[in-house]
Amino acid sequence: MKLLQENRANRGLEFVPGETALLVAHWQNDVIDESRPFGAMFGPQIRKRGTLQRMKAAIEAARRAGVHVVYLNVVLDPLPSEKGIYDPLMIAASRTQSMRKGTRGAAVVDELTPEPGDPIVEHGKSSGFHESNLKSLLDQLGIDTVVIAGLATNIAVEHTLRDAVQHGYRTILIEDCCYSSSPEYHDASVLTMRVLAADVITVDDFIGALEDGSAVPQATAQAEISAG
C-alpha cells in the first residue's frame, strides 16, 4: 500500500467551483428516520454525532462558492423481486418496502431539501453511477472534481467513490459527513478509500478551502492551464 500512497496525484485542496460537484448521497427519510428499518441502523448515531448538521454546512458552503450540488437518491421502482438477487441491501429494501419511488421515505430529509435546479440522480443500486445518468450529468456540467459525502460509508459511499475513480474524476471524501452502522465499518472503509486515490478531508477543511481563496474562479483556472 505504501507504493500506492507514494504515487497518488496530489492537488491539495484547490477547487475550481464550476468544475466541482458535491455529491450528497442518500440523505433520505428511509435512511435517517429511526422509525424505519434502515433508519434504525443509521439514524441514532447520525443524530448523536452531528453528521446531518455538518452535511448541511457543507451544502451551504458549496452553494455560496458556486460548487454544483448533486443529490444521489436510492429509488426502487418497482421494488425488486428477490429472485436472482444476491445483494442483501436490495433484498432488505424489498422486504421492508423501503426507498419506494414516490414515497416520503425515498425523498431527501427536510433539513437538506434540494433547491430548484439542483440535479437529483435516482439509482437502484449501491453506486450512484450504476444504471443512472450521473456520469453523463457530470460530463455535461464539465466536472473534474467530485466531493462525496453521505451514507453509508462502507456501502453506497465507497461504491460511488470507487466508480468515480475508475471514471477518471479527481475524488474527495468528506469523512465527517459520512457514517455507517458502526464506527468500525466507517473507519475501515475510510482507510480503504484513502488508498484508492481519494483525498480524505473534514467538513472544516472543505469549507475553509472554499472560503480562504483556495477555490479558484473557473476563468482563472482555464487561463492558467492555457498559459502553462
Short mmCIF file of C-alpha atoms in Angstrom, two decimals:
data_model
loop_
_atom_site.label_atom_id
_atom_site.label_comp_id
_atom_site.label_asym_id
_atom_site.label_seq_id
_atom_site.Cartn_x
_atom_site.Cartn_y
_atom_site.Cartn_z
CA MET A 1 0.00 0.00 0.00
CA LYS A 2 2.96 2.31 0.54
CA LEU A 3 3.69 2.18 -3.20
CA LEU A 4 0.15 3.39 -3.97
CA GLN A 5 0.32 6.15 -1.39
CA GLU A 6 3.63 7.41 -2.81
CA ASN A 7 2.21 7.62 -6.33
CA ARG A 8 -1.09 9.33 -5.72
CA ALA A 9 -1.82 12.54 -7.57
CA ASN A 10 -1.94 15.35 -5.04
CA ARG A 11 -3.55 18.65 -5.98
CA GLY A 12 -4.14 19.76 -2.42
CA LEU A 13 -7.44 21.44 -1.63
CA GLU A 14 -7.65 23.83 -4.54
CA PHE A 15 -11.11 23.82 -6.11
CA VAL A 16 -12.49 25.28 -9.31
CA PRO A 17 -16.13 25.68 -8.20
CA GLY A 18 -17.65 25.42 -11.67
CA GLU A 19 -15.78 22.15 -12.25
CA THR A 20 -16.58 20.69 -8.82
CA ALA A 21 -19.67 18.73 -7.75
CA LEU A 22 -20.68 17.90 -4.20
CA LEU A 23 -22.44 14.54 -4.29
CA VAL A 24 -24.98 14.39 -1.45
CA ALA A 25 -25.52 10.66 -1.14
CA HIS A 26 -28.62 9.03 0.30
CA TRP A 27 -29.75 11.58 2.86
CA GLN A 28 -33.25 10.18 2.55
CA ASN A 29 -36.04 9.77 5.09
CA ASP A 30 -35.99 5.97 4.97
CA VAL A 31 -32.26 6.04 5.72
CA ILE A 32 -32.42 8.61 8.55
CA ASP A 33 -35.83 8.16 10.19
CA GLU A 34 -35.28 5.98 13.25
CA SER A 35 -38.78 4.50 12.94
CA ARG A 36 -37.81 2.87 9.63
CA PRO A 37 -35.66 -0.29 9.39
CA PHE A 38 -32.67 1.36 7.69
CA GLY A 39 -33.03 4.49 9.79
CA ALA A 40 -32.90 2.38 12.93
CA MET A 41 -29.37 1.35 11.88
CA PHE A 42 -28.06 4.76 10.92
CA GLY A 43 -30.28 7.42 12.46
CA PRO A 44 -29.28 7.32 16.15
CA GLN A 45 -25.55 7.75 15.56
CA ILE A 46 -26.07 10.32 12.81
CA ARG A 47 -28.05 12.48 15.21
CA LYS A 48 -25.65 11.85 18.09
CA ARG A 49 -22.53 12.68 16.05
CA GLY A 50 -23.99 15.78 14.40
CA THR A 51 -23.38 14.33 10.92
CA LEU A 52 -26.55 15.86 9.50
CA GLN A 53 -25.61 19.35 10.69
CA ARG A 54 -22.15 19.04 9.12
CA MET A 55 -23.68 17.88 5.84
CA LYS A 56 -25.95 20.93 5.86
CA ALA A 57 -22.95 23.20 6.46
CA ALA A 58 -21.07 21.59 3.55
CA ILE A 59 -24.02 22.10 1.20
CA GLU A 60 -24.44 25.73 2.21
CA ALA A 61 -20.72 26.43 1.71
CA ALA A 62 -20.81 24.73 -1.69
CA ARG A 63 -23.75 26.87 -2.81
CA ARG A 64 -22.03 30.08 -1.68
CA ALA A 65 -18.91 29.17 -3.64
CA GLY A 66 -20.71 28.12 -6.82
CA VAL A 67 -19.99 24.39 -6.46
CA HIS A 68 -22.62 22.17 -8.10
CA VAL A 69 -24.75 20.30 -5.55
CA VAL A 70 -25.97 16.94 -6.87
CA TYR A 71 -28.24 14.68 -4.85
CA LEU A 72 -27.99 10.89 -5.13
CA ASN A 73 -31.13 9.01 -4.09
CA VAL A 74 -31.66 5.27 -3.99
CA VAL A 75 -35.12 4.86 -5.53
CA LEU A 76 -36.63 1.47 -6.22
CA ASP A 77 -39.30 1.34 -8.91
CA PRO A 78 -40.63 -1.24 -8.74
CA LEU A 79 -39.31 -2.89 -5.61
CA PRO A 80 -37.04 -5.71 -6.73
CA SER A 81 -38.11 -9.31 -6.66
CA GLU A 82 -35.81 -11.48 -4.57
CA LYS A 83 -35.48 -13.98 -7.41
CA GLY A 84 -32.00 -13.80 -8.88
CA ILE A 85 -30.87 -11.06 -6.46
CA TYR A 86 -27.95 -11.71 -4.16
CA ASP A 87 -27.40 -8.17 -2.88
CA PRO A 88 -28.58 -8.14 0.76
CA LEU A 89 -29.18 -4.39 0.56
CA MET A 90 -31.70 -4.82 -2.24
CA ILE A 91 -33.33 -7.80 -0.53
CA ALA A 92 -33.67 -5.84 2.71
CA ALA A 93 -35.14 -2.86 0.84
CA SER A 94 -37.68 -5.12 -0.84
CA ARG A 95 -38.72 -6.86 2.36
CA THR A 96 -39.07 -3.60 4.29
CA GLN A 97 -40.73 -1.65 1.46
CA SER A 98 -38.01 0.98 1.67
CA MET A 99 -36.98 3.73 -0.79
CA ARG A 100 -40.05 3.20 -2.96
CA LYS A 101 -40.46 5.73 -5.75
CA GLY A 102 -42.98 8.45 -4.96
CA THR A 103 -42.96 7.90 -1.20
CA ARG A 104 -41.78 10.26 1.51
CA GLY A 105 -39.28 7.60 2.53
CA ALA A 106 -37.43 7.99 -0.77
CA ALA A 107 -37.31 11.79 -0.51
CA VAL A 108 -34.43 13.88 0.85
CA VAL A 109 -34.77 14.79 4.53
CA ASP A 110 -36.33 18.21 5.15
CA GLU A 111 -33.13 19.66 6.63
CA LEU A 112 -31.30 19.15 3.33
CA THR A 113 -34.11 19.85 0.87
CA PRO A 114 -32.77 20.40 -2.67
CA GLU A 115 -33.14 23.87 -4.14
CA PRO A 116 -34.82 24.45 -7.52
CA GLY A 117 -32.39 23.44 -10.24
CA ASP A 118 -30.38 21.01 -8.10
CA PRO A 119 -29.93 17.75 -10.02
CA ILE A 120 -31.40 14.71 -8.27
CA VAL A 121 -29.98 11.46 -9.62
CA GLU A 122 -32.09 8.41 -8.87
CA HIS A 123 -30.50 4.99 -9.00
CA GLY A 124 -31.43 1.48 -7.92
CA LYS A 125 -28.08 0.03 -6.86
CA SER A 126 -25.42 0.87 -4.29
CA SER A 127 -23.30 3.04 -6.59
CA GLY A 128 -24.68 6.35 -7.75
CA PHE A 129 -23.11 5.67 -11.16
CA HIS A 130 -24.76 2.29 -11.74
CA GLU A 131 -27.79 2.38 -14.05
CA SER A 132 -28.12 6.15 -13.70
CA ASN A 133 -27.38 9.35 -15.62
CA LEU A 134 -24.77 10.55 -13.11
CA LYS A 135 -21.77 10.15 -15.43
CA SER A 136 -23.45 11.95 -18.33
CA LEU A 137 -24.67 14.70 -16.00
CA LEU A 138 -21.20 15.33 -14.56
CA ASP A 139 -19.68 15.38 -18.02
CA GLN A 140 -22.36 17.77 -19.26
CA LEU A 141 -21.56 20.11 -16.35
CA GLY A 142 -17.83 19.92 -17.11
CA ILE A 143 -17.00 18.36 -13.75
CA ASP A 144 -13.39 17.49 -12.96
CA THR A 145 -13.66 17.01 -9.17
CA VAL A 146 -16.31 15.13 -7.20
CA VAL A 147 -16.63 15.62 -3.46
CA ILE A 148 -18.61 12.79 -1.89
CA ALA A 149 -20.47 12.77 1.43
CA GLY A 150 -23.30 10.58 2.67
CA LEU A 151 -24.48 7.17 3.78
CA ALA A 152 -23.44 4.51 4.34
CA THR A 153 -19.68 4.95 4.27
CA ASN A 154 -18.81 1.32 3.59
CA ILE A 155 -21.61 0.65 1.10
CA ALA A 156 -23.02 3.36 -1.16
CA VAL A 157 -20.32 5.96 -0.50
CA GLU A 158 -17.46 3.57 -1.15
CA HIS A 159 -19.17 2.05 -4.21
CA THR A 160 -19.74 5.52 -5.67
CA LEU A 161 -16.23 6.69 -4.85
CA ARG A 162 -14.65 3.62 -6.46
CA ASP A 163 -16.64 4.23 -9.63
CA ALA A 164 -15.72 7.92 -9.63
CA VAL A 165 -12.03 6.99 -9.52
CA GLN A 166 -12.50 4.49 -12.36
CA HIS A 167 -14.27 7.15 -14.44
CA GLY A 168 -11.27 9.44 -14.04
CA TYR A 169 -12.60 12.09 -11.69
CA ARG A 170 -10.49 13.72 -9.01
CA THR A 171 -12.20 12.33 -5.94
CA ILE A 172 -12.50 13.77 -2.43
CA LEU A 173 -14.28 12.31 0.60
CA ILE A 174 -15.67 14.47 3.41
CA GLU A 175 -15.12 11.91 6.14
CA ASP A 176 -17.16 13.51 8.93
CA CYS A 177 -20.17 13.98 6.64
CA CYS A 178 -20.37 10.21 6.24
CA TYR A 179 -21.31 7.41 8.58
CA SER A 180 -22.14 3.72 8.67
CA SER A 181 -23.89 1.48 11.17
CA SER A 182 -20.83 1.41 13.44
CA PRO A 183 -17.51 3.27 13.85
CA GLU A 184 -15.63 0.10 12.91
CA TYR A 185 -17.26 -0.18 9.48
CA HIS A 186 -16.86 3.55 8.88
CA ASP A 187 -13.18 3.67 9.84
CA ALA A 188 -12.24 0.57 7.83
CA SER A 189 -13.92 1.97 4.73
CA VAL A 190 -12.28 5.38 5.08
CA LEU A 191 -8.89 3.70 5.35
CA THR A 192 -9.53 1.81 2.12
CA MET A 193 -10.77 4.88 0.27
CA ARG A 194 -7.72 6.83 1.34
CA VAL A 195 -5.58 4.27 -0.52
CA LEU A 196 -7.88 4.31 -3.56
CA ALA A 197 -6.82 7.86 -4.51
CA ALA A 198 -9.41 9.80 -2.55
CA ASP A 199 -8.28 12.83 -0.59
CA VAL A 200 -9.95 12.39 2.79
CA ILE A 201 -10.87 15.68 4.45
CA THR A 202 -13.20 17.12 7.10
CA VAL A 203 -16.08 19.49 6.56
CA ASP A 204 -13.98 22.26 8.11
CA ASP A 205 -11.25 21.56 5.54
CA PHE A 206 -13.83 21.77 2.75
CA ILE A 207 -15.43 24.98 3.95
CA GLY A 208 -12.05 26.54 4.66
CA ALA A 209 -10.75 25.76 1.18
CA LEU A 210 -13.85 27.33 -0.39
CA GLU A 211 -13.71 30.43 1.77
CA ASP A 212 -10.00 31.22 2.08
CA GLY A 213 -9.19 31.66 -1.58
CA SER A 214 -8.29 28.07 -2.44
CA ALA A 215 -11.35 27.96 -4.64
CA VAL A 216 -10.10 29.24 -7.98
CA PRO A 217 -12.57 31.01 -10.32
CA GLN A 218 -13.13 28.92 -13.44
CA ALA A 219 -11.89 31.60 -15.85
CA THR A 220 -8.66 32.00 -13.86
CA ALA A 221 -8.06 28.27 -13.81
CA GLN A 222 -8.57 27.98 -17.56
CA ALA A 223 -6.18 30.89 -18.16
CA GLU A 224 -3.52 29.20 -16.02
CA ILE A 225 -3.91 25.96 -17.97
CA SER A 226 -3.59 27.81 -21.29
CA ALA A 227 -0.53 29.73 -20.06
CA GLY A 228 1.12 26.53 -18.86
#
